[in-house]
Amino acid sequence: MGNICSRASNDPEAFSSPGRVVGTNPSNQSAAPRASVPAKANWKNSPGRTLGDSAGAQGDSDEARSNAAIAAQKRAETASSGNKGKLGSKLAAQKAKTQTQTLNEASETERATRAQDDQREVAAYQ
């Protein structure tokens, strides 16, 4: 059948030419520009630092931590105080219902919808 997808103008096959020695640059490509190598740093002798630790910011982090703790305490107090608002009271009422009550309520709603549909059909024929 032949190779119908290939053209004579395509590049030669990748492995048709002889290889090169590892560590040498290919002859047909120019060397890409490289970033300069940084000067040697004496990082082996430095003690390093703990993550998150910065000079002079210790007081700021303590203050932020205490503010976050105060805010969390206030949120906990308002959640436990019973002042849930309109949506919170609706949710509490839904949670208090049993499965039977929920199914009966859904059934009543469906019956009312069907009754309204029947009334519309009767009114349309009159």
XYZ file of C-alpha atoms in Angstrom:
126
model
C 0.000 0.000 0.000
C 2.854 2.375 0.674
C 3.395 5.305 2.941
C 0.600 7.713 1.965
C 1.093 10.125 4.862
C 4.735 10.942 4.181
C 6.144 13.485 1.753
C 9.561 13.754 0.257
C 9.919 17.214 1.845
C 9.657 15.829 5.397
C 12.736 15.828 7.607
C 14.752 12.623 7.479
C 14.027 10.037 10.096
C 15.372 10.841 13.552
C 17.725 7.866 13.801
C 18.989 7.842 10.208
C 22.046 9.997 10.992
C 24.943 8.927 13.206
C 24.676 9.790 16.886
C 26.809 12.111 18.974
C 28.816 11.767 22.158
C 26.991 12.520 25.379
C 27.868 15.959 26.730
C 28.599 17.595 23.383
C 26.403 20.163 21.690
C 24.589 19.175 18.516
C 26.376 20.591 15.495
C 23.276 22.057 13.850
C 22.044 24.055 16.872
C 23.646 27.119 18.368
C 24.230 27.284 22.087
C 21.288 28.877 23.875
C 21.997 31.902 26.060
C 22.445 30.925 29.668
C 21.921 32.836 32.864
C 25.034 33.807 34.723
C 26.085 31.617 37.589
C 25.633 33.377 40.937
C 28.648 34.082 43.098
C 29.412 31.466 45.704
C 27.381 32.050 48.790
C 28.534 30.999 52.210
C 25.245 29.320 53.070
C 26.793 26.241 54.665
C 28.050 28.217 57.649
C 24.831 30.152 58.314
C 22.491 28.822 61.015
C 19.388 29.350 58.854
C 16.033 30.320 60.222
C 12.746 28.701 61.101
C 9.955 28.933 58.557
C 7.649 31.848 59.258
C 10.185 33.546 61.447
C 11.141 37.082 60.465
C 12.985 39.800 62.285
C 10.688 42.233 64.077
C 7.445 40.540 63.054
C 7.085 38.413 66.169
C 4.945 41.016 67.912
C 2.693 41.357 64.857
C 2.078 37.615 64.629
C 1.251 37.404 68.343
C -1.238 40.247 67.963
C -2.813 38.661 64.873
C -3.074 35.332 66.651
C -4.825 36.875 69.651
C -7.208 38.825 67.388
C -8.103 35.620 65.552
C -8.724 33.840 68.849
C -11.017 36.653 70.050
C -12.983 36.577 66.781
C -13.376 32.800 66.981
C -14.604 33.093 70.556
C -17.219 35.686 69.538
C -18.434 33.475 66.665
C -18.771 30.525 69.030
C -20.736 32.600 71.533
C -23.198 33.914 68.932
C -23.719 30.427 67.475
C -24.517 28.930 70.876
C -26.660 31.827 72.099
C -29.690 30.703 70.088
C -29.925 33.894 68.020
C -29.981 32.108 64.675
C -31.988 34.576 62.671
C -34.682 33.801 60.134
C -32.788 31.173 58.116
C -31.390 29.492 61.208
C -34.840 29.075 62.714
C -36.187 27.651 59.422
C -33.344 25.166 59.306
C -33.947 24.127 62.896
C -37.642 23.578 62.100
C -36.744 21.426 59.075
C -34.333 19.348 61.108
C -36.973 18.778 63.774
C -39.420 17.201 61.278
C -39.603 13.455 60.948
C -39.436 11.690 57.606
C -43.168 10.971 57.687
C -43.966 14.637 58.257
C -41.700 15.672 55.387
C -43.274 13.131 53.017
C -46.802 14.172 54.011
C -45.949 17.822 53.378
C -44.548 17.008 49.929
C -47.635 14.933 49.138
C -49.980 17.752 50.142
C -48.070 20.191 47.960
C -48.301 17.823 44.976
C -52.052 17.321 45.518
C -52.595 21.086 45.668
C -50.638 21.530 42.411
C -52.733 18.852 40.683
C -55.951 20.430 41.943
C -54.918 23.801 40.513
C -54.077 22.166 37.169
C -57.509 20.501 37.091
C -59.192 23.839 37.843
C -57.286 25.489 34.978
C -58.403 22.761 32.546
C -62.046 23.151 33.653
C -61.846 26.944 33.297
C -60.338 26.566 29.813
C -63.305 24.505 28.560
C -65.985 26.814 29.950
